[in-house]
Amino acid sequence: MDNGEIYRVSSTRMNSSTIWRNSAMDVFSKSSRDEDDEEALKWASIERLPTYLRVRRGILSLEGESAREIDVQNLGLLERRNILERLVKIAEEDNERFLLKLKNRMERVGLDLPAIEVRFEHLNVEAEAHTADRALPTIFNFSLNMLEGFLSYCHIIPNRKKHLSILHDVSGIIKPGRISLLLGPPSSGKTTLLRALSGKLGNDLKVSGRVTYNGHGMNEFVPQRTSAYISQQDLHIGEMTVRETLSFSARCQGVDQRYDMLTELSRREKAANIKPDQDLDIIMKAAALGGQETNVVTDYVLKVKTCCNDNQTIYNAERSENEVSLSSRTSSARVGSINEADRNKKRGMVLPFEPHTITFDEIRYAVDMPQEMKSEGVTEDRLELLKGVSGSFRPGVLTALMGVSGAGKTTLMDVLAGRKTGGYIDGNITISGYPKNQETFARISGYCEQTDIHSPHVTVYESLVYSAWLRLPPDVDNATRKMFVEEVMNLIELNPIRDSIVGLPGVNGLSTEQRKRLTIAVELVANPSIIFMDEPTSGLDARAAAIVMRTVRNTVDTGRTVVCTIHQPSIDIFDAFDELFLLRRGGEEIYVGPIGRHSIHLIDYFESIEGVPKIKDGYNPATWMLEVTTASQEANLGVNFNTLYKKSELFRRNKDLIKQLSVPSENSKELYFPTKYSQSFVVQCIACLWKQHLSYWRNPSYSAVRFLFTTIIALMFGTIFWDLGSKRDNQQDLFNAMGSMYAAVLFVGVQNATSVQPVVAIERTVFYREKAAGMYSALPYAFGQVVIELPYIFIQTIVYGVIVYGMIGFEWTAAKFFWYIFFMYFTLLYFTFYGMMTVAVTPNHNIAAIVSSAFYGFWNLFSGFIIPRTKIPIWWRWYYWICPVAWTLYGLVTSQFGDIEDRMDSNQTVAEFVRSYFGYKYDFLGIVAAVHVGFTVLFGFIFAFSIKVFNFQNR
C-alpha cells in the first residue's frame, strides 16, 4: 500500500464529516464502535484487490475479538448466526430496518433494484369440457369419451364438448413496487389469471392474448425463472425438515443476478469512497456467492418467518395507493356480512339435541423430546406443548381460540376432542359435570379439521347423505334424514354444487372454499351438541368466510357449544364471537373471557396493563391484540402476560365457573349409549359398500384403465401363444403352454396389486377421519373395500379368460373352462387383496410398493416354473408350499393337462409327465382350489386386521 492510499484512509476516518464517519442518522455507520488503524488498513487492502477477490473478502468483528479479514465463502455456522443476530435481533422490529439498509446501500451509489412490469392485454382462457351428467367421471362416460374423442380426431363426428370461458378479454398492468390485490367471487378465474401471468397454465387450455414482462413476450425467456407462483396447496416433501426444504430450494434456484449486482455495487462504492456496514457487507456477499447463498438465505428466512408472528405487516400503504384488479363473471357481487339478516337465522334444526358443557382444568400435554433438539443440547426428556390451561365452553356461546403460530391452538382442540394419537395428557376434562368418555363423547361432538379430507369420487350431496346415514340415531327415518341434509345444504349454501364431484385437493373437484364448507356441513349433519372447528375460514374469501361464520353463528344460536380456532379474523367475523381463549407461544393462556360488544371487554383488559399501547380508532381489535401480546412486546414491557392473567380477577372468575360447571346438575344423567356406534354393524357395512361402489364406478383411472390393460394383455398373450394350448406332442409344447399361464399370472396379478395401492391409501386417509368421528368401526370399512373388488375382478377375469382361453387353444370343455376361470379369478383376487394388505401394514403406498415388490421376486422364483418343485432343494421346499403363485400354476396346469392321457414323443402320457416333472397330481385339484380361497381370505383378513390395529396418522 502506498503512502497516498494510507493517508487517504487515515484522513477519511479522522474526518467526522466524511461518509466513513457519518452522523448517527446514517444507517451504515458504526458510531458505537471506534475503528482503529489496523481495521482501516485491512479495509484498504481489500479495496485494492481485483473485483473478483474483493467481493469474496470481508471484515468480521466478533465480541471480544479484534476485527479480522475473512473469506466469505468459508463463513462458519456460528459466525453466520452471530452476524444475523446483530442485524435482525428481534424479527418483528428489526427486519424492516434490515431491508431498508439493503435498499439504502444500493440507492447511495445510484444502483436500482431490477424491476419488472407485467402487462396482459386481451387475455382469454377457454376450456373444453362435458357438462351435466356427462361430466361425472363414471366408467361409462370414460369409455364414451374415449370413443367420441377418437371419432372426433378422425373428423367422423363433431366435438361434443362445451366451450367454457374462464377468462374473457382481461387486460391490465402489474407495476413494480406495488401490491396488487386480485379479488373476485369463487370460480371467477382468479387462480387461472395468476397461473397465466406466471406461465403455469396447463396445456389443455386454450389461451389467447399477450402477456409481457418489461415488453418481452413469454416465449423469449423462461417465466418460471423470473416469477414465483405460490399455490393454495402447500406441497412439500414430508420427510424433509424446514431447514432442508429451504436449503434445497435456495440451492436449486442459485444466486441468479445477485452476483452481478454485487460486483457493480462494489465497483461503485469503491469509486465513491464509501465503506459499507461490515455485517451487512458480509451477508450480501455470502448471499450472492455459490456455496454460501443457501446457508445465508435459509438462516435469514428461518429467523424472520419462523420467529415472527402471524400478523407481521409486509406492506403498509393507503388503499388508494394500491392497485386492485377485480375479476367477476357477473356485473355485481355482494359481499356477505356476519350481521346481515338471513332467512335461516331464526330457523332451528329439524332434529332435537341435548346441550352440553365441556370444562377442562390444568390441562398439560407433552411429547417426547425430538432427537434433533436433544442433539442441540436440550436435556429434558419431554417437550411440553400445553402448560396447565383451564377453561370452559358452554352452549349458546361461540368461543374463539386464538394465538400466534406455535401457541397450541390445534393441540388444545385435539386434546379436548380426543384426536391425539400420541403424547402425554394430564388434567381433568368433564362433559356436563361428568368425566369425559371418548366413546360416548364422539357421538355428541363434531370436529371440522383444518385439512379438508373427503372421499374424492362422490358428490357433495352424497357425502352429506353418507355422514348423516352413519351418524344420526337409528330412529331417524330416511325422509327426516334427507330433510335434515337439505336444510344443512341450504344453510351453508351448497345447493349450487350439490352434484359436483369432491375431487382431490389441488388436483380437481371442489375449490378450497367449497371444500371447507363441505367439511363443516359433513359435521353439522351429524347433529352434534359440541362442535370443534379448526380454522373454518382459512383459505376463504370475504364472502365465503361470511357465509361460513353466519352458518356457525346460526348453529350456536340453536344452543350448541361451538369452539373455533381462527387466524386474524376481520372485524365483522371477530364480532360474531362471544368469548375469547387466547394462548401465547408455549401453550399458556393469557386471556380467557368475554369479548364484549365491539371487543370492549378485551380492549379494556389489555389497555389496563401499563405500557400497552392504546388501540387506534377503526383498528381491528383482533390484530391489535395479537400485536401487543408478542414475545418482543413482553420483553419491551418487562411483563409476563400469563402471570398477569393468573393474578387477575378474570382468572378467579373462570376458576369459579369451572368448579361450578364440573358438578353435574340436578336430574342430569351421564352420557350413555347402548351401542358404540349410531348404526348397527350391518348398516355400517351397507353404507361403506354403497360409498365404495360410487367411488369405484366414478374412478375410471383405476377401474376402466384396469379393464383396458387386461384386454390389451389378453390380446397380446393370445397372439404370442396362439394355439399353443392344443399342442401336446412334446415337453416343449407343455412348457410353452405353461409359460402362457405363468406370464399371465405375474403380468395381470402384479398390475392389480400395484394399481389398487394408491386407491386404498387415499381412502385410508378418509377412513382415519371418519373412524375418529365415530361413524363406523374398522371392519365395515374393510368389508366395503374388499367386497367392492369382487364384481370388478370377476368381469376382469371373464374378459381375460374368454380372450386368452380361445386364442391359446385350450380344450373347450365346461369343466376345464370353469377351472381356468376359477383359478384366474381367485388369483387376481389374492393379488389385489395382497396389494391392499401391504398398504394397511405400511405408512403409505410408496413403502407398500417397495415391500410388495420384494415378495414378487420370491413368488416368481418359487412359482414352480423356473425351478420345478421336484428340483428345489429340500430345505427351501417349504417356501414353495406357502407361495401363492406356485398354487396357481399347480391349479392351472393340472386342470388343463393333468387328466390328458395322450402320449408324447418321450412315450410318456401328458398326465404322467406333469406328475413326474412338476409333481402335479390331478386328484389334488380340490385341495388346490381350497388353498386359493384360503389365500384370498387370509390376505383380506390381514387387511381388515391391520386397518383395525395400525394407525399411521400421528397427531
Short mmCIF file of C-alpha atoms in Angstrom, two decimals, residues 16-220:
data_model
loop_
_atom_site.label_atom_id
_atom_site.label_comp_id
_atom_site.label_asym_id
_atom_site.label_seq_id
_atom_site.Cartn_x
_atom_site.Cartn_y
_atom_site.Cartn_z
CA SER A 16 -16.25 13.19 11.07
CA SER A 17 -17.89 14.96 8.18
CA THR A 18 -16.85 12.33 5.67
CA ILE A 19 -19.01 9.47 4.54
CA TRP A 20 -16.87 6.98 6.51
CA ARG A 21 -17.79 8.66 9.79
CA ASN A 22 -21.31 9.81 9.13
CA SER A 23 -23.74 11.16 11.67
CA ALA A 24 -25.88 8.90 13.83
CA MET A 25 -28.64 9.12 11.24
CA ASP A 26 -26.54 7.16 8.75
CA VAL A 27 -27.76 3.59 8.94
CA PHE A 28 -24.41 2.30 7.73
CA SER A 29 -22.29 3.98 10.38
CA LYS A 30 -20.69 2.19 13.28
CA SER A 31 -20.68 5.15 15.67
CA SER A 32 -20.96 2.80 18.63
CA ARG A 33 -17.60 1.25 17.88
CA ASP A 34 -14.27 3.04 17.29
CA GLU A 35 -12.38 1.88 14.26
CA ASP A 36 -8.67 1.51 14.77
CA ASP A 37 -5.91 1.94 12.25
CA GLU A 38 -5.50 -1.79 11.81
CA GLU A 39 -9.08 -2.18 10.70
CA ALA A 40 -8.73 0.72 8.26
CA LEU A 41 -5.62 -0.82 6.77
CA LYS A 42 -7.39 -4.15 6.34
CA TRP A 43 -10.27 -2.50 4.55
CA ALA A 44 -7.92 -0.52 2.35
CA SER A 45 -6.12 -3.73 1.40
CA ILE A 46 -9.47 -5.28 0.42
CA GLU A 47 -10.26 -2.23 -1.69
CA ARG A 48 -7.06 -2.74 -3.68
CA LEU A 49 -7.99 -6.30 -4.65
CA PRO A 50 -9.45 -7.13 -8.06
CA THR A 51 -13.23 -7.19 -8.16
CA TYR A 52 -13.36 -11.00 -8.29
CA LEU A 53 -11.47 -11.24 -4.99
CA ARG A 54 -12.92 -8.08 -3.42
CA VAL A 55 -16.48 -9.48 -3.44
CA ARG A 56 -15.20 -12.56 -1.61
CA ARG A 57 -13.49 -10.77 1.27
CA GLY A 58 -14.96 -9.08 4.32
CA ILE A 59 -14.04 -7.78 7.76
CA LEU A 60 -15.58 -9.67 10.66
CA SER A 61 -15.76 -8.31 14.19
CA LEU A 62 -16.93 -10.64 16.94
CA GLU A 63 -17.49 -9.68 20.56
CA GLY A 64 -14.25 -9.87 22.49
CA GLU A 65 -12.14 -10.31 19.36
CA SER A 66 -10.32 -7.91 17.10
CA ALA A 67 -11.52 -7.38 13.56
CA ARG A 68 -10.12 -9.84 11.06
CA GLU A 69 -10.25 -10.32 7.34
CA ILE A 70 -12.19 -13.41 6.23
CA ASP A 71 -13.04 -15.31 3.09
CA VAL A 72 -16.83 -15.04 2.91
CA GLN A 73 -17.13 -18.44 1.22
CA ASN A 74 -15.63 -20.04 4.35
CA LEU A 75 -18.05 -18.34 6.74
CA GLY A 76 -18.90 -20.71 9.58
CA LEU A 77 -22.28 -21.51 11.12
CA LEU A 78 -21.61 -19.66 14.38
CA GLU A 79 -20.22 -16.61 12.60
CA ARG A 80 -23.16 -16.51 10.22
CA ARG A 81 -25.68 -16.67 13.03
CA ASN A 82 -23.89 -14.00 15.08
CA ILE A 83 -23.98 -11.59 12.15
CA LEU A 84 -27.68 -12.25 11.52
CA GLU A 85 -28.38 -11.81 15.22
CA ARG A 86 -26.75 -8.37 15.16
CA LEU A 87 -28.63 -7.31 12.04
CA VAL A 88 -32.03 -8.82 12.93
CA LYS A 89 -32.18 -9.26 16.68
CA ILE A 90 -35.96 -9.14 17.04
CA ALA A 91 -37.63 -10.13 13.79
CA GLU A 92 -40.81 -8.11 14.32
CA GLU A 93 -38.87 -4.88 14.88
CA ASP A 94 -35.53 -5.21 13.07
CA ASN A 95 -36.45 -6.93 9.82
CA GLU A 96 -37.86 -3.78 8.24
CA ARG A 97 -34.78 -1.82 9.27
CA PHE A 98 -32.57 -4.53 7.80
CA LEU A 99 -34.40 -4.37 4.47
CA LEU A 100 -34.11 -0.59 4.48
CA LYS A 101 -30.36 -0.93 4.97
CA LEU A 102 -30.16 -3.09 1.90
CA LYS A 103 -32.25 -0.63 -0.09
CA ASN A 104 -30.38 2.45 1.07
CA ARG A 105 -26.97 0.93 0.42
CA MET A 106 -27.85 0.46 -3.23
CA GLU A 107 -29.56 3.84 -3.58
CA ARG A 108 -26.48 5.69 -2.23
CA VAL A 109 -24.49 4.65 -5.28
CA GLY A 110 -27.36 5.09 -7.72
CA LEU A 111 -27.96 1.37 -8.24
CA ASP A 112 -31.57 0.42 -8.76
CA LEU A 113 -33.01 -2.99 -7.99
CA PRO A 114 -34.28 -4.83 -11.08
CA ALA A 115 -37.98 -4.13 -11.62
CA ILE A 116 -40.41 -5.95 -13.86
CA GLU A 117 -43.68 -4.57 -15.17
CA VAL A 118 -46.16 -7.25 -16.21
CA ARG A 119 -48.71 -6.32 -18.86
CA PHE A 120 -51.54 -8.51 -20.07
CA GLU A 121 -53.73 -7.50 -22.98
CA HIS A 122 -56.95 -9.12 -24.21
CA LEU A 123 -56.17 -12.28 -22.30
CA ASN A 124 -58.64 -15.12 -22.95
CA VAL A 125 -58.55 -18.58 -21.44
CA GLU A 126 -61.01 -21.24 -22.55
CA ALA A 127 -61.55 -24.87 -21.70
CA GLU A 128 -63.49 -27.68 -23.35
CA ALA A 129 -65.47 -29.97 -21.09
CA HIS A 130 -68.57 -32.10 -20.89
CA THR A 131 -71.43 -30.79 -18.76
CA ALA A 132 -74.34 -32.19 -16.72
CA ASP A 133 -74.31 -35.99 -16.32
CA ARG A 134 -71.58 -36.40 -18.91
CA ALA A 135 -69.21 -34.52 -16.59
CA LEU A 136 -69.31 -37.29 -13.98
CA PRO A 137 -66.20 -39.47 -14.38
CA THR A 138 -68.02 -42.82 -14.47
CA ILE A 139 -66.68 -45.85 -16.30
CA PHE A 140 -69.46 -45.49 -18.90
CA ASN A 141 -68.69 -41.82 -19.51
CA PHE A 142 -64.96 -42.55 -19.63
CA SER A 143 -65.47 -45.19 -22.33
CA LEU A 144 -67.85 -42.99 -24.27
CA ASN A 145 -65.49 -40.02 -24.06
CA MET A 146 -62.61 -42.10 -25.43
CA LEU A 147 -64.74 -43.32 -28.33
CA GLU A 148 -66.04 -39.85 -29.13
CA GLY A 149 -62.55 -38.39 -28.85
CA PHE A 150 -61.17 -40.89 -31.33
CA LEU A 151 -64.03 -40.34 -33.80
CA SER A 152 -63.73 -36.57 -33.43
CA TYR A 153 -59.97 -36.74 -34.03
CA CYS A 154 -60.67 -38.64 -37.24
CA HIS A 155 -63.27 -35.95 -38.19
CA ILE A 156 -66.02 -38.53 -38.30
CA ILE A 157 -68.20 -36.74 -35.73
CA PRO A 158 -68.01 -33.17 -34.39
CA ASN A 159 -66.54 -32.38 -30.99
CA ARG A 160 -69.40 -32.51 -28.49
CA LYS A 161 -67.57 -30.81 -25.65
CA LYS A 162 -68.84 -27.43 -24.49
CA HIS A 163 -66.63 -24.34 -24.63
CA LEU A 164 -66.27 -22.75 -21.20
CA SER A 165 -64.81 -19.27 -20.90
CA ILE A 166 -62.63 -18.89 -17.80
CA LEU A 167 -61.09 -15.50 -18.61
CA HIS A 168 -62.61 -13.20 -21.21
CA ASP A 169 -60.76 -10.20 -22.64
CA VAL A 170 -58.85 -9.37 -19.45
CA SER A 171 -56.28 -6.57 -19.61
CA GLY A 172 -54.20 -4.81 -17.02
CA ILE A 173 -50.79 -3.80 -15.71
CA ILE A 174 -48.96 -5.02 -12.60
CA LYS A 175 -46.42 -2.37 -11.72
CA PRO A 176 -43.28 -2.93 -9.64
CA GLY A 177 -43.22 -1.58 -6.10
CA ARG A 178 -46.95 -2.08 -5.62
CA ILE A 179 -49.05 -4.78 -4.03
CA SER A 180 -51.91 -5.67 -6.35
CA LEU A 181 -54.98 -7.24 -4.80
CA LEU A 182 -56.90 -9.66 -7.01
CA LEU A 183 -60.50 -10.03 -5.88
CA GLY A 184 -63.48 -11.90 -7.21
CA PRO A 185 -66.15 -14.40 -6.15
CA PRO A 186 -65.45 -18.15 -6.30
CA SER A 187 -64.93 -19.54 -9.82
CA SER A 188 -64.33 -16.07 -11.31
CA GLY A 189 -60.89 -17.02 -12.66
CA LYS A 190 -58.52 -15.54 -10.08
CA THR A 191 -56.23 -18.57 -9.90
CA THR A 192 -56.33 -19.02 -13.67
CA LEU A 193 -55.22 -15.40 -14.15
CA LEU A 194 -52.31 -15.83 -11.73
CA ARG A 195 -51.21 -19.04 -13.41
CA ALA A 196 -51.47 -17.40 -16.83
CA LEU A 197 -49.28 -14.49 -15.73
CA SER A 198 -46.68 -16.82 -14.19
CA GLY A 199 -46.60 -19.17 -17.18
CA LYS A 200 -48.04 -22.15 -15.35
CA LEU A 201 -51.24 -22.82 -17.28
CA GLY A 202 -51.98 -26.38 -18.35
CA ASN A 203 -51.60 -27.44 -21.97
CA ASP A 204 -55.27 -28.48 -22.14
CA LEU A 205 -56.43 -24.84 -22.00
CA LYS A 206 -56.77 -22.54 -25.00
CA VAL A 207 -55.03 -19.22 -24.37
CA SER A 208 -55.10 -16.10 -26.49
CA GLY A 209 -53.88 -12.59 -25.85
CA ARG A 210 -50.48 -11.30 -24.84
CA VAL A 211 -48.52 -11.32 -21.59
CA THR A 212 -45.24 -9.40 -21.43
CA TYR A 213 -42.52 -8.88 -18.84
CA ASN A 214 -40.94 -5.46 -19.48
CA GLY A 215 -42.17 -5.71 -23.06
CA HIS A 216 -40.78 -9.20 -23.69
CA GLY A 217 -43.16 -11.98 -24.61
CA MET A 218 -43.17 -15.17 -22.56
CA ASN A 219 -41.67 -17.07 -25.48
CA GLU A 220 -38.47 -15.01 -25.20
#
